[in-house]
PDB file of C-alpha atoms in Angstrom:
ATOM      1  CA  UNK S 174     -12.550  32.114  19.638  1.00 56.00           C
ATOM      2  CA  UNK S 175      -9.691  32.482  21.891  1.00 61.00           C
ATOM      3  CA  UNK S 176      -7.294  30.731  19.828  1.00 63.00           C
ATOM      4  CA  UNK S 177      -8.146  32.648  16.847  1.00 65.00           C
ATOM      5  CA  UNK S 178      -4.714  34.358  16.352  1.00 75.00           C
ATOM      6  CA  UNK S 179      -2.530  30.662  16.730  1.00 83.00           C
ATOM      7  CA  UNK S 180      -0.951  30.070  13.452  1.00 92.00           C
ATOM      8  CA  UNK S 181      -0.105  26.289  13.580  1.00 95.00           C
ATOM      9  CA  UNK S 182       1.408  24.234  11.150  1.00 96.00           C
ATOM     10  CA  UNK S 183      -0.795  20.925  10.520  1.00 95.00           C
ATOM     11  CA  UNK S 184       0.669  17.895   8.774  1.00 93.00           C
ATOM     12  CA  UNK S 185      -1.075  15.489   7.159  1.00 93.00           C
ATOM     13  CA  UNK S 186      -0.311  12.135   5.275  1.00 90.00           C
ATOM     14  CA  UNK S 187      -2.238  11.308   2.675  1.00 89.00           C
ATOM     15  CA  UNK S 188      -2.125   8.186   3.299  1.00 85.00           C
ATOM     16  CA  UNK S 189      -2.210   7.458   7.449  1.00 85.00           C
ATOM     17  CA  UNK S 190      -4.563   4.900   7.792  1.00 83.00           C
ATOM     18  CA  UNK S 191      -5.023   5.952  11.480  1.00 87.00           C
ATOM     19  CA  UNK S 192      -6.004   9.867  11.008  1.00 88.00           C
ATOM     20  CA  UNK S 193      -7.626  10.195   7.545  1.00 90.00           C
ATOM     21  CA  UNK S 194      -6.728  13.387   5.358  1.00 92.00           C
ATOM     22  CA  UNK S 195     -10.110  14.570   5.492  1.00 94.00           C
ATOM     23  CA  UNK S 196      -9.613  15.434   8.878  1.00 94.00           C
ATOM     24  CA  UNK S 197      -6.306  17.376   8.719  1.00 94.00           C
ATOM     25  CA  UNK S 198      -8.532  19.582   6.034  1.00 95.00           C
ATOM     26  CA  UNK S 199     -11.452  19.985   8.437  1.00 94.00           C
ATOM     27  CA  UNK S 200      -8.964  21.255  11.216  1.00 92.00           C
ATOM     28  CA  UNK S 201      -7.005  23.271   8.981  1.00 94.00           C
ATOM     29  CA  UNK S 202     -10.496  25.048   8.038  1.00 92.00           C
ATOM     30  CA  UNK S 203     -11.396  25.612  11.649  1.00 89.00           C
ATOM     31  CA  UNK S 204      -7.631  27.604  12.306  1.00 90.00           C
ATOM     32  CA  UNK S 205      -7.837  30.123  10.077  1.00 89.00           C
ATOM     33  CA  UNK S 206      -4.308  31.621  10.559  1.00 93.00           C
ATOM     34  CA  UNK S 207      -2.828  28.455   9.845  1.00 94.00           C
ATOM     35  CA  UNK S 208      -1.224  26.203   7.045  1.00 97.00           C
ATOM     36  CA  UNK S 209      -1.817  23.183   5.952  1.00 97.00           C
ATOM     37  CA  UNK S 210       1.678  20.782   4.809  1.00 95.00           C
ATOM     38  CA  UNK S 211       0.842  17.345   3.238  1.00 94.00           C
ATOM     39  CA  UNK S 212       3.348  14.680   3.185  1.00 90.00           C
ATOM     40  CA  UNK S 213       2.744  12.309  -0.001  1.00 87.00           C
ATOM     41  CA  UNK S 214       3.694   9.171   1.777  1.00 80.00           C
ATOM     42  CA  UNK S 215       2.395   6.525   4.190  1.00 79.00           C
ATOM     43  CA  UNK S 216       2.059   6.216   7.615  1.00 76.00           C
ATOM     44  CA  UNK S 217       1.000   8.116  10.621  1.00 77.00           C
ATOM     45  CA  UNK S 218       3.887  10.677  10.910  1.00 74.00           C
ATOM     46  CA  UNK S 219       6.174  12.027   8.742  1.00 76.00           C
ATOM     47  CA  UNK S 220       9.495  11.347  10.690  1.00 71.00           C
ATOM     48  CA  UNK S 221       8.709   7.975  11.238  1.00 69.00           C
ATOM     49  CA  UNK S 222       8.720   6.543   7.823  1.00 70.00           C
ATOM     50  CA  UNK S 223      11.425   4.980   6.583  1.00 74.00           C
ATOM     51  CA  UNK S 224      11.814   4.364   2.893  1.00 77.00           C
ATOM     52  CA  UNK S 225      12.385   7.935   1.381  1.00 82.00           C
ATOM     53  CA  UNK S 226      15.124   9.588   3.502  1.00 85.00           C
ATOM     54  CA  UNK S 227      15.419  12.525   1.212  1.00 87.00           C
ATOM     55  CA  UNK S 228      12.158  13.290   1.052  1.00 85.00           C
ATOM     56  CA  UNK S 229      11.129  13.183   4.572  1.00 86.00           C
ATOM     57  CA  UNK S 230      14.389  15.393   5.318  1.00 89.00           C
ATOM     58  CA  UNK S 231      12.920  17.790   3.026  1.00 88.00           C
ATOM     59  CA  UNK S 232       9.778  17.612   4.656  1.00 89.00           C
ATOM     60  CA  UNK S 233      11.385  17.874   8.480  1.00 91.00           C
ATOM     61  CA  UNK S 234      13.572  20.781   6.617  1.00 94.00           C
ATOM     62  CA  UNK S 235       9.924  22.920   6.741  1.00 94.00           C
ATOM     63  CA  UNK S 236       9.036  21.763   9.966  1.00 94.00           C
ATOM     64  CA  UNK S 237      11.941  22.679  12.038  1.00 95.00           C
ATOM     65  CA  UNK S 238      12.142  26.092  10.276  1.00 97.00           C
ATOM     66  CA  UNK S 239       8.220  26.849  11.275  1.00 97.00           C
ATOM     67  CA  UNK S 240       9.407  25.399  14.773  1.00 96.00           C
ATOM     68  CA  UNK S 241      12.879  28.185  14.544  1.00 97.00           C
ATOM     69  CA  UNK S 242      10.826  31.030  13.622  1.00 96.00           C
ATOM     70  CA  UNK S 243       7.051  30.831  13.500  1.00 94.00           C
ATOM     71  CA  UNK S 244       7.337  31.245   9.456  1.00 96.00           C
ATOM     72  CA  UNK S 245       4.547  29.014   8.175  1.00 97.00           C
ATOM     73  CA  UNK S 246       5.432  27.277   5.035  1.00 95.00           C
ATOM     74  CA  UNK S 247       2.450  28.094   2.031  1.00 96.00           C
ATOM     75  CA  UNK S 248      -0.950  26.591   2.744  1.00 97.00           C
ATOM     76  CA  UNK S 249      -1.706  23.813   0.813  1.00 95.00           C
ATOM     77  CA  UNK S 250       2.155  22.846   0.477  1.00 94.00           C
ATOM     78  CA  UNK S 251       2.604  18.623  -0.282  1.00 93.00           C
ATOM     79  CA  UNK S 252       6.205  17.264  -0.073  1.00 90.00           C
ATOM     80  CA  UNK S 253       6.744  15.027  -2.317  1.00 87.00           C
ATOM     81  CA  UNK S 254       8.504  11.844  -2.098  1.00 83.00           C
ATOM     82  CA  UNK S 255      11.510  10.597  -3.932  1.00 82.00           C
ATOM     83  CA  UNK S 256      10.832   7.360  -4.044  1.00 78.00           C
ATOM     84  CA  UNK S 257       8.542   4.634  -4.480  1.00 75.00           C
ATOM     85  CA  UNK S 258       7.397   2.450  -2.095  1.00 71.00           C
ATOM     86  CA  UNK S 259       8.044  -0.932  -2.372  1.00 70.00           C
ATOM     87  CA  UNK S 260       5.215  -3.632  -1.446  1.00 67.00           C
ATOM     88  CA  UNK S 261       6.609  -6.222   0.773  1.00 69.00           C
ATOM     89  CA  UNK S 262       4.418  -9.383   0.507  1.00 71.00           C
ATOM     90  CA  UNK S 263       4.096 -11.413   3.532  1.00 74.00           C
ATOM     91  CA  UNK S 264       4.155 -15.588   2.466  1.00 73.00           C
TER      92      UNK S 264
END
């Protein structure tokens, strides 16, 4: 196609309950010169969570670099967070 030579970086949550995972895959196999990055945590976007500030500043650390330069990080990267997640239970 046309866009055939675009090398974009999709991110992916593994656990967004609004886009599921298996989608980010299916687009990442349909762009052939790109990468996919996986961010182990939940939620739709990766700077929008708030629990695990060092990880998602890794994360955003990849990001704005592929933004700087065009350098994709590896395919199939995951960053992984730092902390657990703690269940708040509504009463």
């Amino acid at each position: 196609g046309f866009r055939s030579s675009a090398s974009p970086l999709i991110i992916a949550s593994l656990w967004d309950m609004f886009t599921p995972y298996a989608n980010a895959k299916q687009m990442r196999e349909g762009l052939p010169n790109g990468a996919l990055m996986t961010w182990q945590g939940v939620g739709h976007t990766v700077g929008s969570a708030d629990y695990d500030p060092e990880g998602i500043q890794a994360c955003m650390a990849r990001v704005t670099n592929y933004l700087l330069t065009g350098k994709l990080p590896p395919d199939g990267f995951t960053c992984h967070q730092t902390q657990y997640i703690k269940a708040v239970v509504k009463q």
